[in-house]
Amino acid sequence: MAQNLFQKVWDAHTVRTLPSGQTQLFIGLHLVHEVTSPQAFQMLRDRDLQVAYPGRTFATVDHIVPTDQVSRPFADDMAEQMIAAIEENARQFDIPLLDLEDERQGIVHVIGPELGLTQPGMTIACGDSHTSTHGAFGSIAFGIGTSQVRDVLATQCLALDPLKVRRIEVTGALGKGVYAKDVTLDVIRRLGVKGGVGYAYEYAGSVMQSMDMEGRMTVCNMAIEGGARAGYVNPDQTTFAYLRDRAYTPSGEAFDRAVDWWLSTGSDPGADYDNVCTIDGSAIEPTVTWGITPGQGVGIRESVPLPTDLPDDERALAEEAYAYMDLKPGAAIAGTPVDVAFVGSCTNGRHSDLREAARIVEGRKVSGNVKALAVPGSREVRKAAEAEGLHEIFRQAGFEWRGAGCSMCLAMNPDKLQGRQLCASSSNRNFKGRQGSPTGRTVLMSPAMVAAAAVAGELVDVRTMLNGREA
Ligand code: SF4
């Protein structure tokens, strides 16, 4: 019977059906970071348990890492305790840790693919919401809570209910100045932040097929923001080309055998889906959020919606958003003044993201009143970007060029908004207070749009700044 990728990967990793009716699912790869793991390791110690599969467990440090100057002990006691804990836990439980001395350190969802740990047909778990990123490779990847981190450490398994699968076909081709970030924001705008609850999203169609792996990661990264537990793209030659010669992928003939297996995990023609929706990719505009959820988005040429434009059940949240964001219903979103510009995060802190942003700022200057940060997602990304001179382009334009980490996405390190500052951000969440100030405001957009906002000092359509600079 024709199956979709989710069904195949789920079945291949099913250990048994539990008396509760849930599936005991084997987890192929467990990624760990410093924020959600200390209590889980302590629970192991309390029960005198070991890590079941240390070889399937990889740890890194990302959330609390300062991106300007890294010297130990950190000024922030809490951050120092977290990093000391993961160092000790990695030592005691014999887990590889990409620590601050390691050239491979970076955001957990950047380093997994970069090292080739993330592969098609896998089940992947991490104590972090944006684990859905790894689905770009045709894996089933989801975020888990701390007690589930403990379960995976102790057993390499999770007790889970299977998901329904919605196929989202993005047809046609994206216009100039429209990126993967716009696709994922558009999907969430249409289907809502709860539209994916109970689902995995299979992203397909000509736009996804022609998208590079970094774009696919951006799209899958935000599946969780649309309520989907996981998002994935069927593996293809683009996937395999990315994975070839990565540190943890098979090599030689073993790689060719792996490709055969990876291809077999893809959705069959005629596979069943619980739901299918189609989006015309050529109609997607550069998109920005105007509110306090990733679903409150508009095209840059549109206006902030009027309450009467919205369904009844969205009006209360919209009223809250207008007040918090200090935006007028019905006003144009373009022209909104920006205080901070942030290019980075596990959504958009990869090489191609930095390249697109640099393309816009090259030969231009950041507006006088804007603080602008370019933060690579990993040390490898930083090295690759520097090898082609992107750091110089950013610096000459007035951006701060930083070290690798989560930085201002969640502001668990010193990179925080101040007061009511409004940040044009390439990250993934615009919740109240997300970027370190309880009253700070976040507007989500593509890295190129962030770069354009940094230069203009206000939200602006990046297409007006392309002038032949598009890739
Ligand atoms: S970059 Fe942001 S969303 Fe991604 S792992 Fe770090 S804090 Fe989480």
CSV table of N, CA and C and ligand atoms in Angstrom, one decimal, residues 33 62-63 107-109 128-130 133 221 225 342 344-347 405-412 427-429 434, ligand 1:
chain,number,residue,atom,x,y,z
A,33,HIS,N,21.1,20.2,24.4
A,33,HIS,CA,21.7,21.5,24.7
A,33,HIS,C,21.7,21.9,26.2
A,62,ASP,N,24.6,26.5,23.1
A,62,ASP,CA,24.1,27.5,22.2
A,62,ASP,C,23.3,28.7,22.8
A,63,HIS,N,22.3,28.3,23.6
A,63,HIS,CA,21.4,29.4,24.1
A,63,HIS,C,22.0,30.5,24.9
A,107,ILE,N,24.4,26.4,17.1
A,107,ILE,CA,23.0,26.2,17.5
A,107,ILE,C,22.7,24.7,17.1
A,108,VAL,N,22.0,24.1,18.0
A,108,VAL,CA,21.8,22.6,17.9
A,108,VAL,C,21.2,22.3,16.6
A,109,HIS,N,20.3,23.1,16.0
A,109,HIS,CA,19.6,22.8,14.8
A,109,HIS,C,20.4,23.2,13.6
A,128,ASP,N,13.9,20.9,22.5
A,128,ASP,CA,13.8,22.2,21.9
A,128,ASP,C,12.8,22.2,20.9
A,129,SER,N,11.9,23.2,20.9
A,129,SER,CA,10.7,23.3,20.0
A,129,SER,C,11.1,23.2,18.5
A,130,HIS,N,12.2,23.8,18.2
A,130,HIS,CA,12.5,23.9,16.7
A,130,HIS,C,13.3,22.8,16.1
A,133,THR,N,13.2,21.5,12.5
A,133,THR,CA,14.1,21.9,11.4
A,133,THR,C,14.7,20.7,10.7
A,221,ASN,N,11.7,24.5,10.1
A,221,ASN,CA,12.0,25.1,11.5
A,221,ASN,C,10.7,25.7,12.1
A,225,GLU,N,5.6,26.5,14.7
A,225,GLU,CA,4.9,27.8,15.0
A,225,GLU,C,3.5,27.7,14.4
A,342,PHE,N,18.2,42.1,13.6
A,342,PHE,CA,18.9,40.9,14.0
A,342,PHE,C,18.9,39.8,12.9
A,344,GLY,N,20.1,36.1,12.3
A,344,GLY,CA,20.6,35.0,13.0
A,344,GLY,C,19.5,34.0,13.4
A,345,SER,N,19.8,33.1,14.3
A,345,SER,CA,18.9,32.1,14.8
A,345,SER,C,19.0,30.8,14.0
A,346,CYS,N,18.3,29.7,14.6
A,346,CYS,CA,18.3,28.4,13.9
A,346,CYS,C,17.3,28.5,12.7
A,347,THR,N,16.6,29.5,12.6
A,347,THR,CA,15.7,29.7,11.4
A,347,THR,C,16.5,30.3,10.2
A,405,GLY,N,25.8,31.5,18.1
A,405,GLY,CA,24.9,31.2,19.2
A,405,GLY,C,23.5,31.6,18.9
A,406,CYS,N,22.6,31.4,19.8
A,406,CYS,CA,21.2,31.7,19.6
A,406,CYS,C,21.0,33.2,19.7
A,407,SER,N,21.8,33.9,20.6
A,407,SER,CA,21.8,35.3,20.7
A,407,SER,C,20.4,35.9,20.9
A,408,MET,N,20.0,36.9,20.1
A,408,MET,CA,18.8,37.7,20.4
A,408,MET,C,17.6,37.0,20.0
A,409,CYS,N,17.6,35.8,19.5
A,409,CYS,CA,16.4,35.0,19.2
A,409,CYS,C,15.6,34.8,20.5
A,410,LEU,N,16.3,34.4,21.6
A,410,LEU,CA,15.6,34.2,22.9
A,410,LEU,C,16.3,35.0,24.0
A,411,ALA,N,17.4,35.6,23.7
A,411,ALA,CA,18.1,36.6,24.6
A,411,ALA,C,18.4,35.9,26.0
A,412,MET,N,18.8,34.7,26.0
A,412,MET,CA,19.2,34.0,27.2
A,412,MET,C,20.7,34.4,27.4
A,427,SER,N,14.4,35.7,13.3
A,427,SER,CA,14.2,34.5,14.1
A,427,SER,C,12.7,34.0,13.9
A,428,ASN,N,12.2,33.3,14.9
A,428,ASN,CA,11.0,32.5,14.6
A,428,ASN,C,9.8,32.8,15.6
A,429,ARG,N,10.0,33.6,16.6
A,429,ARG,CA,9.0,33.8,17.6
A,429,ARG,C,8.9,35.3,17.9
A,434,ARG,N,9.9,38.2,24.1
A,434,ARG,CA,10.7,37.1,23.6
A,434,ARG,C,12.2,37.5,23.5
B,1,SF4,S1,18.0,30.1,17.8
B,1,SF4,FE1,16.2,30.5,19.0
B,1,SF4,S2,14.6,29.1,18.5
B,1,SF4,FE2,16.6,28.3,17.7
B,1,SF4,S3,17.3,26.9,19.3
B,1,SF4,FE3,18.2,29.0,19.7
B,1,SF4,S4,16.7,30.0,21.1
B,1,SF4,FE4,15.7,28.2,20.2
